[in-house]
Short mmCIF file of C-alpha atoms (C1' of nucleotides) in Angstrom, two decimals:
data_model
loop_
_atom_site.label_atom_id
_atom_site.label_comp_id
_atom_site.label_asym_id
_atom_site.label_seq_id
_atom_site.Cartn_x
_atom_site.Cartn_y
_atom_site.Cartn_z
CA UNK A 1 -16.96 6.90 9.34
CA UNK A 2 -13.32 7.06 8.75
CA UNK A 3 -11.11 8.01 5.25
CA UNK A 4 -8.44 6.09 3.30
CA UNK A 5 -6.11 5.62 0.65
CA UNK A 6 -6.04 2.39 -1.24
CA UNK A 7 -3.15 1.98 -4.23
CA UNK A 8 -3.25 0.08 -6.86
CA UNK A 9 -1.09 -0.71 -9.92
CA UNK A 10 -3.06 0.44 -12.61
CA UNK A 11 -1.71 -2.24 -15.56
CA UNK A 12 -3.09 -4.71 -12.81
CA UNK A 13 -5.97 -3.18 -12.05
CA UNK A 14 -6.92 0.36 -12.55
CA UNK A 15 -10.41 1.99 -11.06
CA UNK A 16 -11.67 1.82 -14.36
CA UNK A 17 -11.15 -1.83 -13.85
CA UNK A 18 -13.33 -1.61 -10.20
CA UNK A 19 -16.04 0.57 -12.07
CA UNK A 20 -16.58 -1.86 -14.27
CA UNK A 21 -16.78 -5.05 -11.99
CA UNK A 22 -19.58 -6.13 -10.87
CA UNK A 23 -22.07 -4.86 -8.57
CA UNK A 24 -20.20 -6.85 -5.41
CA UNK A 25 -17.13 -5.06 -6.36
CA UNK A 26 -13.94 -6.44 -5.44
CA UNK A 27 -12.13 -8.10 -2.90
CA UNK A 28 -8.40 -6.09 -1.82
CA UNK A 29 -6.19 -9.30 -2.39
CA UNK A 30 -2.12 -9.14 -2.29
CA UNK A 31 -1.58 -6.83 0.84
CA UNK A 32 1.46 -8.37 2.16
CA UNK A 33 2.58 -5.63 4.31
CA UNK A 34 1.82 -6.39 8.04
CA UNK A 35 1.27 -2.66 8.77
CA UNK A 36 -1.15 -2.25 6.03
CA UNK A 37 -2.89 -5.55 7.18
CA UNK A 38 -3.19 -4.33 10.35
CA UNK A 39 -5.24 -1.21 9.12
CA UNK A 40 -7.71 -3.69 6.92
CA UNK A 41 -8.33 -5.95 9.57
CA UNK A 42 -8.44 -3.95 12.71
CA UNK A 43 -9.65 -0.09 11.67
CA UNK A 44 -10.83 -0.27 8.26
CA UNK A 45 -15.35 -0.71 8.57
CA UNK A 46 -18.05 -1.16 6.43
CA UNK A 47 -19.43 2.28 4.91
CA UNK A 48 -15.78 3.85 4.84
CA UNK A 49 -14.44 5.57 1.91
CA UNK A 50 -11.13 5.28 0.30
CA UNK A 51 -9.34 7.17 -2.33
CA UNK A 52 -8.47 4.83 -5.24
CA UNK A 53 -4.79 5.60 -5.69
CA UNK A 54 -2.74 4.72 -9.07
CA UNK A 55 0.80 3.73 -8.46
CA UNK A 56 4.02 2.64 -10.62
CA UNK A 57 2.53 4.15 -13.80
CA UNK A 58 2.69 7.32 -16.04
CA UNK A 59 0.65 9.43 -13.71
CA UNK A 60 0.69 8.24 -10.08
CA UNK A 61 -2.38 9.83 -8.21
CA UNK A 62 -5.94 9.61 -6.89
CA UNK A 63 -8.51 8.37 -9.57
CA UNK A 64 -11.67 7.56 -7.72
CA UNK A 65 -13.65 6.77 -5.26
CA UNK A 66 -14.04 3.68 -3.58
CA UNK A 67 -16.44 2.46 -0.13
CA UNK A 68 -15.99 -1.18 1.97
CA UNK A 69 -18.85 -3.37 1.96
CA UNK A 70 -17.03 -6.16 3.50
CA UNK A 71 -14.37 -6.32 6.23
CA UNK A 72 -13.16 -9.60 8.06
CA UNK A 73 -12.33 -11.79 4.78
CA UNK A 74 -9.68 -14.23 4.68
CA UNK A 75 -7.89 -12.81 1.00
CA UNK A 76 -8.21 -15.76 -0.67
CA UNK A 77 -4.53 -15.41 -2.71
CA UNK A 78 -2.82 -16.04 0.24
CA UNK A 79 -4.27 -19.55 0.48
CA UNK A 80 -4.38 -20.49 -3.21
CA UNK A 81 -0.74 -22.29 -3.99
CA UNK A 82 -1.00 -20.64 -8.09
CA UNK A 83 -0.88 -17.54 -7.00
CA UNK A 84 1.59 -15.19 -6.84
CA UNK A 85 0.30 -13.78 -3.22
CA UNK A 86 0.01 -17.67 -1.96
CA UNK A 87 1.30 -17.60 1.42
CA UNK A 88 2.50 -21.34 2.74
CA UNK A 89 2.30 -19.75 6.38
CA UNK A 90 -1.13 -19.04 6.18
CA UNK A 91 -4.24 -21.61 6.51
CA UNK A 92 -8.02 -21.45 6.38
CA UNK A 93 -7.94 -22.43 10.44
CA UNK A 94 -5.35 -19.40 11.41
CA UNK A 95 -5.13 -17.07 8.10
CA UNK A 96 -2.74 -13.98 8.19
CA UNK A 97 -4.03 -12.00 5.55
CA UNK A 98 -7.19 -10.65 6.14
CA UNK A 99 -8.82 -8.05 3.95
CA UNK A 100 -11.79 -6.19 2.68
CA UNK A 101 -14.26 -5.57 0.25
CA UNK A 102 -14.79 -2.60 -2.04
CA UNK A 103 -16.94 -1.17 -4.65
CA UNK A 104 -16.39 1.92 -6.95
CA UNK A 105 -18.53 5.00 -6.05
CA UNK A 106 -17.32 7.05 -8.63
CA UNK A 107 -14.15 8.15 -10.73
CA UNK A 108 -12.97 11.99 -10.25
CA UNK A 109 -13.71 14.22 -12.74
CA UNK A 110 -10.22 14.36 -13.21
CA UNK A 111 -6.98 12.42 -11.53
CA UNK A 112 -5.75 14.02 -8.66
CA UNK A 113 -2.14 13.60 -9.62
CA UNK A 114 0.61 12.92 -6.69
CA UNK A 115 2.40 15.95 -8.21
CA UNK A 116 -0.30 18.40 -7.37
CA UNK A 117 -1.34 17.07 -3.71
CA UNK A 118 2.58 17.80 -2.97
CA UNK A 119 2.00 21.85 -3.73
CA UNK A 120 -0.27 21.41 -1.34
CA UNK A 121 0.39 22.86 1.94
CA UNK A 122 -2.73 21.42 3.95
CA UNK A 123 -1.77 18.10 2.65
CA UNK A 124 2.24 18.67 3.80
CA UNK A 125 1.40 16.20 6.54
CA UNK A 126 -0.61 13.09 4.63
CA UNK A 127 0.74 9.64 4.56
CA UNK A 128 1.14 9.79 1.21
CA UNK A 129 3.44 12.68 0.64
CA UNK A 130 5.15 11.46 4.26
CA UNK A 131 5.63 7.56 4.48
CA UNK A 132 5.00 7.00 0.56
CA UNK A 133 5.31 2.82 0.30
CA UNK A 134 2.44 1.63 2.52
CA UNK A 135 -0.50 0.51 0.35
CA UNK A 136 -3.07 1.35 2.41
CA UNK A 137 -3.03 4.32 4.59
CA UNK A 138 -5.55 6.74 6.69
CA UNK A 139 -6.61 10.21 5.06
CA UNK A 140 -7.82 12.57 7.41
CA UNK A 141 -11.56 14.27 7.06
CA UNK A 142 -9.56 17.15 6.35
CA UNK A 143 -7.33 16.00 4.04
CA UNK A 144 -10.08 14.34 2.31
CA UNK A 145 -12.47 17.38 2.06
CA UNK A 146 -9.43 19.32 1.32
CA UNK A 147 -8.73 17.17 -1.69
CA UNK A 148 -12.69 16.37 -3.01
CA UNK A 149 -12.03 20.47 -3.45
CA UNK A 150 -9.57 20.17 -5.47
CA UNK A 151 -11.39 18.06 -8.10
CA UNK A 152 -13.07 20.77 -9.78
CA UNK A 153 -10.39 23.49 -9.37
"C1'" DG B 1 16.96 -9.26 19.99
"C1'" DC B 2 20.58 -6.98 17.05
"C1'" DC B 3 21.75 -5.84 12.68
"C1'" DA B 4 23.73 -6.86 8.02
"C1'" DA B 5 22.12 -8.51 3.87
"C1'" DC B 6 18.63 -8.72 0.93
"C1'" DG B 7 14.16 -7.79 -1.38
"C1'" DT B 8 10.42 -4.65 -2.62
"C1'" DT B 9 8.08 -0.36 -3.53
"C1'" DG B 10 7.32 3.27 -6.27
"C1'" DG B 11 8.64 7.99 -7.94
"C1'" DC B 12 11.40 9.76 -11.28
"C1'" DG C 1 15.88 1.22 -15.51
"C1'" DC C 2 17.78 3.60 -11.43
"C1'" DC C 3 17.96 3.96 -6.79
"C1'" DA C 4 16.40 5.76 -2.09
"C1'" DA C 5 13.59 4.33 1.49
"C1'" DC C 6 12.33 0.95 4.18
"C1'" DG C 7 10.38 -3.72 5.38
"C1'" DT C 8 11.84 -8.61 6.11
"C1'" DT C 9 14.92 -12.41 6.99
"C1'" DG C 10 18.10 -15.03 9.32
"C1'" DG C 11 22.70 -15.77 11.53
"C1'" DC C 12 24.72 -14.97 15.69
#
DNA sequence: GCCAACGTTGGC
DNA sequence: GCCAACGTTGGC
């Protein structure tokens, strides 16, 4: 089982907003970054776990706790002409955006905030804190154990 | 296939 | 809202 970091705009939708979905959880639409597709659709498998990562807001950082349930899935923006992920390049026969499925396990006790996992020394060499703007990156086991730890500090 | 121009991300 | 970093586009 691998680790990773999934970020979200938070006034789009938050992990409150995955909490609360519904039992099937969500699929992770709007990835339009060919590295970060690469990672869903080749690396990314069912029964991972994945920070929940809050970006472009007040207080950018880790809020929860998220696992893949589904991996393989054509995102369904990319082929929908209303939306603003609709991708004319991309077709049901020979899709280019292919994504996942998550559900919330469960928020942090408290938000792990970007600020804090820089003072970090074990975490000096994470994606996050190294190659900031892709939206969905690998966390090592370290990094992730290193980090669960911090929750209750 | 180089690279300048342009667009986007995302912290601050 | 600014702007640095960096990904994408398109002319040549």
């Amino acid at each position: 089982m691998k680790y990773w970091l999934l970020k979200s705009e938070p006034d789009t939708y938050s992990f409150s907003d995955l909490a609360s979905a519904s039992s099937s959880g969500t699929i992770w639409d709007g990835v339009r970054n060919y590295q970060a597709r690469n990672i869903l659709r080749d690396e990314i498998k069912v029964g991972d776990y994945a920070f929940f990562y809050h970006s472009s807001c007040k207080e950018p950082g880790i809020a929860g706790l998220c696992m893949v349930t589904e991996t393989g899935l054509t995102d369904p923006s990319s082929l929908d002409p209303a939306s603003n992920y609709y991708d004319p390049k991309s077709s049901p026969d020979n899709p280019r955006w292919i994504t996942i499925n998550v559900v919330a396990d469960r928020a942090l006790k408290r938000v792990i905030t970007l600020k804090e996992l820089r003072q970090h020394e074990a975490l000096s060499e994470m994606v996050l804190l190294n190659r900031g703007r892709l939206s969905v990156q690998p966390v090592s086991e370290n990094e992730w154990d290193y980090i669960l730890g911090l929750e209750s500090s």
